[in-house]
Short mmCIF file of C-alpha atoms and ligand atoms in Angstrom, two decimals:
data_model
loop_
_atom_site.label_atom_id
_atom_site.label_comp_id
_atom_site.label_asym_id
_atom_site.label_seq_id
_atom_site.Cartn_x
_atom_site.Cartn_y
_atom_site.Cartn_z
CA UNK A 1 -35.96 15.35 34.43
CA UNK A 2 -32.81 14.49 36.10
CA UNK A 3 -32.24 11.10 37.12
CA UNK A 4 -30.36 9.70 40.09
CA UNK A 5 -29.48 6.19 39.55
CA UNK A 6 -28.68 3.39 42.25
CA UNK A 7 -24.80 2.29 42.58
CA UNK A 8 -24.18 -1.21 42.81
CA UNK A 9 -20.67 -2.62 42.62
CA UNK A 10 -19.33 0.60 41.25
CA UNK A 11 -22.02 0.97 38.48
CA UNK A 12 -24.84 3.40 38.05
CA UNK A 13 -28.19 1.33 37.50
CA UNK A 14 -31.62 1.70 37.55
CA UNK A 15 -34.11 -0.19 39.49
CA UNK A 16 -34.70 -4.06 38.09
CA UNK A 17 -38.35 -3.05 37.67
CA UNK A 18 -37.38 -0.26 35.59
CA UNK A 19 -39.69 1.96 37.59
CA UNK A 20 -39.25 5.28 39.20
CA UNK A 21 -40.12 7.53 41.89
CA UNK A 22 -40.32 11.30 41.60
CA UNK A 23 -38.61 13.70 43.84
CA UNK A 24 -40.36 16.95 44.91
CA UNK A 25 -38.50 20.52 45.19
CA UNK A 26 -40.53 21.89 48.12
CA UNK A 27 -39.97 25.32 47.36
CA UNK A 28 -41.35 25.41 43.88
CA UNK A 29 -43.72 22.42 44.82
CA UNK A 30 -42.95 20.70 41.62
CA UNK A 31 -41.19 17.58 40.85
CA UNK A 32 -37.52 17.97 39.75
CA UNK A 33 -35.72 14.69 39.49
CA UNK A 34 -36.47 10.78 39.49
CA UNK A 35 -35.00 8.22 41.80
CA UNK A 36 -35.18 4.34 40.75
CA UNK A 37 -38.26 2.46 42.45
CA UNK A 38 -36.32 -0.35 43.81
CA UNK A 39 -37.34 -3.73 45.26
CA UNK A 40 -36.03 -6.83 47.26
CA UNK A 41 -34.08 -7.77 43.85
CA UNK A 42 -31.88 -4.75 43.84
CA UNK A 43 -31.27 -5.34 47.37
CA UNK A 44 -30.09 -8.58 47.10
CA UNK A 45 -27.47 -7.30 44.39
CA UNK A 46 -26.18 -4.72 46.42
CA UNK A 47 -25.83 -6.93 49.52
CA UNK A 48 -24.06 -9.39 47.38
CA UNK A 49 -21.98 -6.64 45.73
CA UNK A 50 -20.99 -5.44 49.38
CA UNK A 51 -20.30 -8.87 50.60
CA UNK A 52 -17.95 -9.53 47.62
CA UNK A 53 -15.92 -6.28 48.65
CA UNK A 54 -15.89 -7.32 52.11
CA UNK A 55 -14.08 -10.73 51.21
CA UNK A 56 -11.70 -8.78 48.28
CA UNK A 57 -8.32 -8.42 48.48
CA UNK A 58 -8.41 -5.08 47.31
CA UNK A 59 -10.80 -3.90 50.43
CA UNK A 60 -10.74 -6.87 52.86
CA UNK A 61 -6.91 -7.28 52.41
CA UNK A 62 -5.90 -3.44 52.65
CA UNK A 63 -3.91 -2.18 55.52
CA UNK A 64 -5.70 0.18 57.89
CA UNK A 65 -3.08 2.83 56.90
CA UNK A 66 -4.45 2.53 53.41
CA UNK A 67 -7.85 2.57 54.20
CA UNK A 68 -6.96 5.79 56.11
CA UNK A 69 -5.60 7.44 53.22
CA UNK A 70 -8.80 6.46 50.85
CA UNK A 71 -11.00 8.28 53.50
CA UNK A 72 -8.71 11.54 53.82
CA UNK A 73 -8.95 11.44 50.03
CA UNK A 74 -12.69 11.09 49.88
CA UNK A 75 -12.93 14.13 52.57
CA UNK A 76 -11.02 16.02 50.07
CA UNK A 77 -13.32 15.38 47.34
CA UNK A 78 -16.33 16.13 49.63
CA UNK A 79 -14.57 19.68 50.00
CA UNK A 80 -14.36 20.05 46.29
CA UNK A 81 -17.68 19.33 45.44
CA UNK A 82 -19.25 20.88 48.55
CA UNK A 83 -20.98 23.52 46.12
CA UNK A 84 -22.96 21.18 43.88
CA UNK A 85 -23.77 18.45 46.83
CA UNK A 86 -25.24 21.45 48.61
CA UNK A 87 -27.28 22.71 45.85
CA UNK A 88 -28.95 19.46 45.26
CA UNK A 89 -29.80 18.94 49.01
CA UNK A 90 -31.14 22.22 48.85
CA UNK A 91 -33.27 21.47 45.80
CA UNK A 92 -34.46 18.12 47.15
CA UNK A 93 -35.39 18.93 50.64
CA UNK A 94 -35.50 22.73 50.96
CA UNK A 95 -32.67 23.03 53.59
CA UNK A 96 -30.94 26.42 53.38
CA UNK A 97 -28.10 26.84 51.21
CA UNK A 98 -26.25 28.72 53.78
CA UNK A 99 -26.51 25.93 56.30
CA UNK A 100 -25.81 23.30 53.48
CA UNK A 101 -22.54 24.99 52.64
CA UNK A 102 -21.56 25.05 56.34
CA UNK A 103 -22.38 21.38 56.58
CA UNK A 104 -20.47 20.33 53.39
CA UNK A 105 -17.50 22.20 54.44
CA UNK A 106 -17.54 20.29 57.93
CA UNK A 107 -18.32 17.11 56.86
CA UNK A 108 -14.93 16.34 55.39
CA UNK A 109 -13.61 16.35 59.41
CA UNK A 110 -15.25 13.34 60.21
CA UNK A 111 -13.56 11.50 57.12
CA UNK A 112 -10.28 12.98 58.23
CA UNK A 113 -10.82 11.99 62.13
CA UNK A 114 -11.81 8.45 61.36
CA UNK A 115 -9.11 8.02 58.64
CA UNK A 116 -6.52 8.71 61.66
CA UNK A 117 -8.28 6.37 64.03
CA UNK A 118 -8.23 3.57 60.98
CA UNK A 119 -4.86 2.12 62.24
CA UNK A 120 -5.05 3.01 65.78
CA UNK A 121 -7.82 -0.01 66.43
CA UNK A 122 -5.55 -1.84 68.88
CA UNK A 123 -6.31 -5.39 70.53
CA UNK A 124 -4.20 -6.44 73.41
CA UNK A 125 -2.21 -9.12 74.84
CA UNK A 126 -3.64 -10.30 77.96
CA UNK A 127 -1.41 -11.19 80.93
CA UNK A 128 -3.48 -14.14 81.26
CA UNK A 129 -3.73 -16.11 84.68
CA UNK A 130 -2.86 -19.51 83.04
CA UNK A 131 0.65 -20.81 82.49
CA UNK A 132 2.20 -21.52 78.77
CA UNK A 133 -0.48 -19.42 76.92
CA UNK A 134 -0.45 -16.52 75.03
CA UNK A 135 -3.95 -14.84 74.69
CA UNK A 136 -4.65 -11.80 72.63
CA UNK A 137 -7.62 -9.97 71.24
CA UNK A 138 -7.94 -8.40 67.90
CA UNK A 139 -10.81 -6.20 66.73
CA UNK A 140 -12.55 -6.94 63.28
CA UNK A 141 -15.25 -5.31 61.12
CA UNK A 142 -18.61 -6.60 61.34
CA UNK A 143 -19.11 -7.20 57.35
CA UNK A 144 -22.21 -5.65 55.49
CA UNK A 145 -23.54 -2.64 56.92
CA UNK A 146 -27.17 -1.43 56.14
CA UNK A 147 -27.14 2.56 56.31
CA UNK A 148 -30.84 3.67 56.31
CA UNK A 149 -31.20 7.42 56.49
CA UNK A 150 -33.85 10.40 57.05
CA UNK A 151 -34.69 13.05 54.76
CA UNK A 152 -33.84 16.18 56.90
CA UNK A 153 -29.83 16.17 56.62
CA UNK A 154 -29.35 12.86 54.24
CA UNK A 155 -25.40 13.78 53.72
CA UNK A 156 -24.62 14.63 57.58
CA UNK A 157 -26.42 11.34 58.95
CA UNK A 158 -24.85 9.05 56.26
CA UNK A 159 -21.22 10.53 57.06
CA UNK A 160 -21.87 9.54 60.66
CA UNK A 161 -22.25 5.88 59.36
CA UNK A 162 -19.67 5.90 56.52
CA UNK A 163 -16.99 7.58 58.27
CA UNK A 164 -16.37 5.28 61.18
CA UNK A 165 -17.72 2.30 59.29
CA UNK A 166 -15.42 2.37 56.55
CA UNK A 167 -12.45 3.22 58.51
CA UNK A 168 -13.28 -0.16 60.42
CA UNK A 169 -13.07 -2.14 57.44
CA UNK A 170 -17.02 -2.63 56.97
CA UNK A 171 -18.91 -2.34 53.52
CA UNK A 172 -22.00 -0.67 53.13
CA UNK A 173 -25.33 -0.62 51.43
CA UNK A 174 -26.91 2.98 51.63
CA UNK A 175 -30.67 3.44 51.54
CA UNK A 176 -31.53 7.18 51.53
CA UNK A 177 -35.07 8.57 52.26
CA UNK A 178 -37.35 8.25 49.27
CA UNK A 179 -38.08 12.12 49.65
CA UNK A 180 -34.29 13.36 49.37
CA UNK A 181 -32.17 10.91 47.49
CA UNK A 182 -30.24 13.01 44.98
CA UNK A 183 -27.45 14.24 47.34
CA UNK A 184 -26.53 10.72 48.50
CA UNK A 185 -26.12 9.31 45.28
CA UNK A 186 -23.99 12.07 44.03
CA UNK A 187 -22.07 11.92 47.47
CA UNK A 188 -21.40 8.08 46.82
CA UNK A 189 -20.12 8.55 43.30
CA UNK A 190 -17.18 10.27 44.86
CA UNK A 191 -16.11 6.85 46.47
CA UNK A 192 -14.99 5.64 43.08
CA UNK A 193 -13.08 8.90 42.21
CA UNK A 194 -11.52 8.78 45.68
CA UNK A 195 -10.23 5.37 44.42
CA UNK A 196 -12.53 2.85 46.88
CA UNK A 197 -12.93 -0.49 45.27
CA UNK A 198 -16.32 -1.18 43.39
CA UNK A 199 -18.93 -2.79 46.08
CA UNK A 200 -17.62 -1.16 49.13
CA UNK A 201 -20.39 1.85 48.77
CA UNK A 202 -23.62 0.78 47.20
CA UNK A 203 -26.50 2.93 47.11
CA UNK A 204 -30.29 1.41 46.80
CA UNK A 205 -33.08 4.13 46.44
CA UNK A 206 -36.58 3.63 46.90
CA UNK A 207 -39.35 3.12 49.58
CA UNK A 208 -38.94 1.82 53.28
CA UNK A 209 -41.34 -1.26 52.75
CA UNK A 210 -39.79 -2.00 49.09
CA UNK A 211 -36.21 -1.50 49.94
CA UNK A 212 -35.75 -0.61 53.70
CA UNK A 213 -37.63 -4.01 54.78
CA UNK A 214 -35.71 -6.34 52.65
CA UNK A 215 -32.54 -4.56 53.51
CA UNK A 216 -33.27 -5.14 57.38
CA UNK A 217 -34.08 -8.71 56.62
CA UNK A 218 -31.20 -9.79 54.58
CA UNK A 219 -29.35 -12.55 56.05
CA UNK A 220 -26.15 -11.10 54.79
CA UNK A 221 -26.38 -7.82 56.49
CA UNK A 222 -24.58 -7.91 59.94
CA UNK A 223 -25.66 -4.10 61.21
CA UNK A 224 -28.25 -1.55 60.71
CA UNK A 225 -27.19 1.84 61.35
CA UNK A 226 -30.73 3.60 61.27
CA UNK A 227 -31.60 7.13 61.50
CA UNK A 228 -35.29 8.08 61.08
CA UNK A 229 -38.49 7.87 63.43
CA UNK A 230 -38.96 5.83 66.41
CA UNK A 231 -41.78 4.15 64.66
CA UNK A 232 -39.79 2.64 62.15
CA UNK A 233 -36.92 2.05 64.37
CA UNK A 234 -38.98 0.18 66.57
CA UNK A 235 -39.91 -2.23 63.60
CA UNK A 236 -36.12 -2.39 62.43
CA UNK A 237 -35.14 -3.48 65.86
CA UNK A 238 -37.73 -6.26 65.84
CA UNK A 239 -36.62 -7.47 62.48
CA UNK A 240 -32.84 -7.32 63.42
CA UNK A 241 -33.85 -9.35 66.26
CA UNK A 242 -34.39 -12.46 64.06
CA UNK A 243 -30.63 -12.70 63.19
CA UNK A 244 -29.05 -11.06 66.20
CA UNK A 245 -28.15 -8.02 63.80
CA UNK A 246 -26.17 -5.44 65.43
CA UNK A 247 -27.98 -2.03 65.30
CA UNK A 248 -27.39 1.67 65.97
CA UNK A 249 -30.83 3.43 66.02
CA UNK A 250 -30.83 7.37 65.94
CA UNK A 251 -34.58 8.42 66.59
CA UNK A 252 -36.94 11.24 67.25
CA UNK A 253 -36.86 14.06 70.09
CA UNK A 254 -39.06 16.34 71.89
CA UNK A 255 -36.01 18.27 73.66
CA UNK A 256 -36.72 20.61 76.38
CA UNK A 257 -34.71 24.00 76.30
CA UNK A 258 -34.88 25.15 79.99
CA UNK A 259 -34.73 28.95 80.57
CA UNK A 260 -34.12 30.04 84.19
CA UNK A 261 -34.63 33.61 85.33
CA UNK A 262 -30.83 34.27 85.70
CA UNK A 263 -29.99 33.25 82.17
CA UNK A 264 -28.65 35.97 79.83
CA UNK A 265 -32.36 36.25 78.24
CA UNK A 266 -30.83 37.81 74.96
CA UNK A 267 -28.38 34.90 74.49
CA UNK A 268 -31.26 32.42 75.61
CA UNK A 269 -33.64 33.75 73.26
CA UNK A 270 -31.49 33.51 70.28
CA UNK A 271 -30.40 29.86 71.33
CA UNK A 272 -33.97 29.02 71.91
CA UNK A 273 -35.42 30.46 68.44
CA UNK A 274 -32.48 28.83 66.43
CA UNK A 275 -33.25 25.69 68.45
CA UNK A 276 -36.68 25.30 67.00
CA UNK A 277 -36.66 27.30 63.70
CA UNK A 278 -33.72 26.83 62.16
CA UNK A 279 -34.32 24.05 59.32
CA UNK A 280 -37.76 24.77 60.07
CA UNK A 281 -37.98 22.65 63.08
CA UNK A 282 -37.04 19.77 60.70
CA UNK A 283 -34.19 18.41 63.03
CA UNK A 284 -34.03 15.63 65.48
CA UNK A 285 -32.80 17.87 68.24
CA UNK A 286 -35.22 20.62 67.68
CA UNK A 287 -35.94 22.28 71.15
CA UNK A 288 -39.41 21.78 70.64
CA UNK A 289 -40.29 22.17 74.43
CA UNK A 290 -39.47 25.61 75.93
CA UNK A 291 -39.63 25.26 79.68
CA UNK A 292 -39.76 28.82 81.15
CA UNK A 293 -39.40 29.60 84.52
CA UNK A 294 -42.51 31.93 85.50
CA UNK A 295 -40.77 34.93 86.88
CA UNK A 296 -39.56 35.68 83.24
CA UNK A 297 -42.22 34.01 81.44
CA UNK A 298 -44.06 37.07 79.59
CA UNK A 299 -40.80 38.94 79.22
CA UNK A 300 -39.22 36.24 77.66
CA UNK A 301 -42.06 35.13 75.44
CA UNK A 302 -42.04 38.49 74.25
CA UNK A 303 -38.60 38.18 73.16
CA UNK A 304 -39.16 34.68 71.36
CA UNK A 305 -42.33 35.97 69.42
CA UNK A 306 -40.53 39.07 68.35
CA UNK A 307 -37.41 37.35 67.06
CA UNK A 308 -40.02 34.58 65.66
CA UNK A 309 -41.77 37.22 63.57
CA UNK A 310 -38.97 38.63 62.15
CA UNK A 311 -37.89 35.20 60.65
CA UNK A 312 -37.63 35.36 57.00
CA UNK A 313 -39.19 32.54 54.96
CA UNK A 314 -38.35 32.08 51.11
CA UNK A 315 -35.89 30.56 48.67
CA UNK A 316 -33.57 28.45 50.29
CA UNK A 317 -31.14 29.53 47.82
CA UNK A 318 -31.09 33.28 49.02
CA UNK A 319 -28.16 33.68 51.46
CA UNK A 320 -31.00 36.29 53.41
CA UNK A 321 -33.50 33.55 53.59
CA UNK A 322 -33.70 32.35 57.40
CA UNK A 323 -36.16 29.25 57.11
CA UNK A 324 -37.01 27.57 54.04
CA UNK A 325 -40.15 25.17 53.54
CA UNK A 326 -41.22 21.78 54.76
CA UNK A 327 -39.52 19.07 52.99
CA UNK A 328 -42.27 17.29 51.27
CA UNK A 329 -45.95 17.42 51.12
CA UNK A 330 -46.95 14.44 53.46
CA UNK A 331 -44.69 16.30 56.09
CA UNK A 332 -46.35 19.75 55.13
CA UNK A 333 -49.82 18.32 56.05
CA UNK A 334 -48.63 16.23 59.00
CA UNK A 335 -47.38 19.44 60.62
CA UNK A 336 -50.47 21.86 59.90
CA UNK A 337 -52.65 18.87 61.37
CA UNK A 338 -50.23 18.63 64.52
CA UNK A 339 -51.16 22.55 64.78
CA UNK A 340 -54.88 21.78 64.24
CA UNK A 341 -54.82 18.86 66.87
CA UNK A 342 -53.04 21.40 69.35
CA UNK A 343 -55.73 23.95 68.99
CA UNK A 344 -58.56 21.34 69.38
CA UNK A 345 -56.89 20.32 72.40
CA UNK A 346 -57.27 23.93 73.61
CA UNK A 347 -53.47 24.94 73.68
CA UNK A 348 -53.48 28.95 73.57
CA UNK A 349 -51.59 30.25 70.33
CA UNK A 350 -49.19 32.93 70.74
CA UNK A 351 -47.73 33.27 67.26
CA UNK A 352 -48.19 31.76 63.44
CA UNK A 353 -50.28 28.52 63.31
CA UNK A 354 -50.71 28.42 59.61
CA UNK A 355 -49.48 27.96 56.28
CA UNK A 356 -47.41 30.88 54.98
CA UNK A 357 -48.23 31.61 51.05
CA UNK A 358 -46.55 35.09 50.60
CA UNK A 359 -43.10 33.22 49.70
CA UNK A 360 -44.18 31.44 46.74
CA UNK A 361 -46.05 27.97 45.60
CA UNK A 362 -43.71 26.33 48.66
CA UNK A 363 -44.55 24.51 51.58
CA UNK A 364 -44.04 26.90 54.04
CA UNK A 365 -45.43 26.89 57.65
CA UNK A 366 -45.16 30.00 59.66
CA UNK A 367 -43.09 30.04 63.08
CA UNK A 368 -45.76 28.81 65.49
CA UNK A 369 -45.64 29.29 69.25
CA UNK A 370 -48.25 27.73 71.62
CA UNK A 371 -48.00 29.55 75.37
CA UNK A 372 -49.16 27.95 78.64
CA UNK A 373 -48.92 24.39 77.30
CA UNK A 374 -49.50 21.24 79.57
CA UNK A 375 -46.48 19.09 79.53
CA UNK A 376 -48.66 15.95 79.48
CA UNK A 377 -50.69 17.05 76.32
CA UNK A 378 -50.18 15.60 72.82
CA UNK A 379 -48.65 18.97 71.71
CA UNK A 380 -45.80 18.68 74.20
CA UNK A 381 -45.33 14.86 73.78
CA UNK A 382 -45.52 13.87 70.20
CA UNK A 383 -42.82 14.87 67.71
CA UNK A 384 -43.79 17.60 64.83
CA UNK A 385 -40.40 17.86 63.47
CA UNK A 386 -41.67 21.29 62.16
CA UNK A 387 -41.80 25.12 63.50
CA UNK A 388 -43.65 24.65 66.49
CA UNK A 389 -42.70 25.55 69.94
CA UNK A 390 -44.82 24.42 72.80
CA UNK A 391 -44.04 27.10 76.06
CA UNK A 392 -44.56 25.27 79.21
CA UNK A 393 -43.96 27.46 82.49
CA UNK A 394 -42.25 26.13 85.68
CA UNK A 395 -41.76 27.30 89.28
CA UNK A 396 -38.43 26.04 90.21
CA UNK A 397 -35.55 23.83 89.49
CA UNK A 398 -36.83 20.75 90.85
CA UNK A 399 -40.13 21.14 88.79
CA UNK A 400 -38.28 22.04 85.61
CA UNK A 401 -36.47 18.85 85.99
CA UNK A 402 -39.50 16.64 86.50
CA UNK A 403 -41.05 18.56 83.30
CA UNK A 404 -37.92 18.03 81.23
CA UNK A 405 -37.53 14.06 81.95
CA UNK A 406 -41.32 13.61 81.65
CA UNK A 407 -41.19 12.50 78.00
CA UNK A 408 -40.78 9.27 75.82
CA UNK A 409 -37.80 11.02 74.26
CA UNK A 410 -34.36 11.62 75.58
CA UNK A 411 -32.21 13.20 72.58
CA UNK A 412 -31.10 16.45 73.79
CA UNK A 413 -31.73 19.09 76.42
CA UNK A 414 -30.49 22.72 76.62
CA UNK A 415 -30.06 24.87 79.87
CA UNK A 416 -29.95 28.42 80.06
CA UNK A 417 -28.59 29.80 83.37
CA UNK A 418 -25.65 31.40 85.16
CA UNK A 419 -25.51 29.49 88.17
CA UNK A 420 -22.59 26.87 88.28
CA UNK A 421 -24.06 24.56 90.76
CA UNK A 422 -27.22 24.40 89.13
CA UNK A 423 -25.51 23.24 85.80
CA UNK A 424 -23.86 20.38 87.72
CA UNK A 425 -27.10 19.34 89.28
CA UNK A 426 -28.97 19.31 86.05
CA UNK A 427 -26.32 17.80 83.75
CA UNK A 428 -26.38 14.88 86.06
CA UNK A 429 -29.85 14.49 86.12
CA UNK A 430 -31.46 15.39 82.91
CA UNK A 431 -32.16 12.25 80.84
CA UNK A 432 -30.84 13.06 77.55
CA UNK A 433 -27.85 12.01 75.57
CA UNK A 434 -26.81 15.38 75.04
CA UNK A 435 -26.96 18.53 77.22
CA UNK A 436 -26.02 22.05 75.71
CA UNK A 437 -25.35 24.33 78.45
CA UNK A 438 -25.94 28.17 77.32
CA UNK A 439 -25.56 26.92 73.84
CA UNK A 440 -27.72 24.63 71.54
CA UNK A 441 -27.62 22.63 68.21
CA UNK A 442 -23.83 22.40 68.52
CA UNK A 443 -21.96 19.22 67.14
CA UNK A 444 -18.71 18.02 66.58
CA UNK A 445 -16.88 14.61 64.89
CA UNK A 446 -15.48 14.05 68.18
CA UNK A 447 -18.54 14.30 70.39
CA UNK A 448 -20.81 11.45 70.82
CA UNK A 449 -24.45 12.18 69.63
CA UNK A 450 -27.51 10.15 70.15
CA UNK A 451 -30.35 9.28 72.52
CA UNK A 452 -31.88 7.16 75.24
CA UNK A 453 -35.24 5.97 75.87
CA UNK A 454 -37.43 6.40 72.55
CA UNK A 455 -34.59 8.66 70.84
CA UNK A 456 -32.51 5.50 70.33
CA UNK A 457 -29.94 3.37 71.16
CA UNK A 458 -26.16 3.80 70.69
CA UNK A 459 -24.22 6.94 69.65
CA UNK A 460 -22.50 8.28 66.50
CA UNK A 461 -19.52 10.43 66.40
CA UNK A 462 -16.26 10.23 68.79
CA UNK A 463 -13.52 8.14 69.36
CA UNK A 464 -15.34 5.10 71.16
CA UNK A 465 -17.92 4.75 68.28
CA UNK A 466 -15.30 3.13 66.04
CA UNK A 467 -16.35 0.14 68.30
CA UNK A 468 -19.96 0.24 67.04
CA UNK A 469 -18.54 -1.01 63.75
CA UNK A 470 -16.07 -3.50 65.15
CA UNK A 471 -16.43 -6.87 67.24
CA UNK A 472 -13.67 -8.28 69.27
CA UNK A 473 -12.06 -11.88 68.81
CA UNK A 474 -10.13 -13.41 71.48
CA UNK A 475 -7.20 -15.79 70.26
CA UNK A 476 -5.97 -18.58 72.80
CA UNK A 477 -2.35 -20.20 71.79
CA UNK A 478 -1.35 -23.08 74.11
CA UNK A 479 2.35 -23.43 74.17
CA UNK A 480 2.45 -26.15 76.67
CA UNK A 481 4.12 -29.79 75.82
CA UNK A 482 1.73 -31.13 79.10
CA UNK A 483 -1.37 -32.84 78.23
CA UNK A 484 -4.22 -31.67 80.69
CA UNK A 485 -4.74 -34.13 83.70
CA UNK A 486 -8.38 -34.16 83.19
CA UNK A 487 -9.58 -32.89 79.78
CA UNK A 488 -13.45 -33.33 80.68
CA UNK A 489 -13.24 -30.19 82.83
CA UNK A 490 -12.98 -26.46 81.79
CA UNK A 491 -9.73 -24.96 81.66
CA UNK A 492 -9.77 -22.71 84.50
CA UNK A 493 -6.08 -23.10 86.27
P1 LIG B 501 -39.02 7.53 58.79
O1 LIG B 501 -38.33 6.64 59.97
O2 LIG B 501 -40.13 7.70 58.10
O3 LIG B 501 -37.86 7.02 57.63
C1 LIG B 501 -36.39 6.92 57.62
C2 LIG B 501 -35.72 6.17 56.63
O4 LIG B 501 -36.19 4.73 57.00
C3 LIG B 501 -36.24 6.12 55.30
O5 LIG B 501 -35.11 6.07 54.43
C4 LIG B 501 -37.48 5.27 55.38
O6 LIG B 501 -37.73 5.01 54.08
C5 LIG B 501 -36.88 4.12 55.90
N1 LIG B 501 -37.91 3.26 56.38
C6 LIG B 501 -38.97 3.33 56.81
N2 LIG B 501 -39.74 2.33 57.35
C7 LIG B 501 -38.96 1.54 57.36
C8 LIG B 501 -38.91 0.14 57.57
N3 LIG B 501 -40.04 -0.74 58.41
N4 LIG B 501 -37.74 -0.79 57.55
C9 LIG B 501 -36.66 -0.23 57.15
N5 LIG B 501 -36.58 1.21 56.66
C10 LIG B 501 -37.61 2.20 56.84
O7 LIG B 501 -38.27 8.81 58.97
P2 LIG B 501 -38.20 10.51 58.45
O8 LIG B 501 -39.66 10.88 58.48
O9 LIG B 501 -37.54 10.37 57.12
O10 LIG B 501 -37.16 11.18 59.25
C11 LIG B 501 -37.65 12.00 60.48
C12 LIG B 501 -37.40 11.22 61.82
O11 LIG B 501 -35.92 11.07 61.69
C13 LIG B 501 -37.69 12.23 62.85
O12 LIG B 501 -38.25 11.30 63.69
C14 LIG B 501 -36.30 12.79 63.19
O13 LIG B 501 -36.28 13.07 64.63
C15 LIG B 501 -35.38 11.34 62.89
N6 LIG B 501 -33.96 11.79 62.96
C16 LIG B 501 -33.18 11.54 64.04
C17 LIG B 501 -32.04 12.04 64.06
C18 LIG B 501 -30.99 11.72 65.05
O14 LIG B 501 -29.66 11.58 64.71
N7 LIG B 501 -31.29 10.92 66.12
C19 LIG B 501 -31.51 12.66 62.86
C20 LIG B 501 -32.15 13.00 62.17
C21 LIG B 501 -33.64 12.63 61.89
#
């Protein structure tokens, strides 16, 4: 069985305990590789390596322009190894090869974008209101960043952290999900090939309790950049508070896709279907609540059911496959349990609602649609993270807005309409980090992404998000020969 080791100080190493965790291929439903079952001892070694690299002349003393050049080189290497990295991720979490190849060919853009920003981190000279003083600001990196990621898109989620964080001059300890670590290890190996000094990017594999928790608590970690569930995010934020660590938290969602009667209904149906069934609904931004205007309710529901019925489930390596399996057994059971709970709650099934066995041994769940769902029901409120759509009728715009915002989450929202004034009103009032209008699930390295309420804190991507990996320092230089008249008062004049 293939082994993917930790990377600490540029070296591939197993866990100090010598133990391993098997990793499942969810399409074949069999273990295919193993990763180190690391613990606190491995975490400490990795943090010490990252701390030493941060202080080193090779990294800490590098000019910003040179850091940018390294990032560009790394981006090039990701492009060169795109096929291999995509294959690893498909094997490990069942994502489609077609989607992974697109992702891997686009991921370098984040490294190129932040490489360009590396030497544009500028402080300022302040026109200060005190005579004979020179006052200026500089922006400094934070130190060691812990990047903790989810299993659903390991490389994309990691890229959103590494690209700005490295451009800013930080060092990293990465903890991928124990359910899909292989692609992260292979990706991180490329930093050595790109010429990054050892210790700048370290990877420690293992579980949340054994690796994630000690990493979050480690005194030498300055920031936690986390993507995962709101439950883990809450625990991490509490633990980070003990040492006043910086955090960026990208958490879950229950995003509404709102379809009005004046929309291009065919385009909307395609957008809604891809919003919930792409990647088997295992995306944070899944449009898992369809808010549908009553006047087009039956007509649109028929369209969505027809599209969902035609979805081809199967081998994620096959370019014709449109939906792969659930990524691991625990998650597969969770999705089926959520469906059973919804039926017990009285929800009306319009399509699917069960496992799909026709595509082999894999952990498949049929595209599932519940109709006439109440927004306050568990089905409409809890994140399922699977191919399960809750269809909720609404009467008019204000009703749609009320339903859309009646959620603990606030990650994304979709609006399907041709009414420009409505677009202005709703984009302003929807409580979401991203609002997509007549499109859905669109992303870019230059567009900030993240959520409000239980969907998280902070954003990733975009120019301003470099600041999430930097802190300002203010320098006061007194150039006066005069001694202050009264040294026991603050120097305000
Ligand atoms: P999870 O919270 O179970 O695990 C995420 C990571 O955190 C894993 O590496 C895990 O080992 C680690 N972890 C768990 N508990 C921890 C703790 N107490 N301390 C430190 N680390 C801990 O989430 P998951 O099941 O891997 O991923 C699915 C979730 O991720 C969904 O809620 C989804 O919406 C969310 N997600 C959000 C975004 C976004 O950008 N907002 C993107 C992708 C996924």
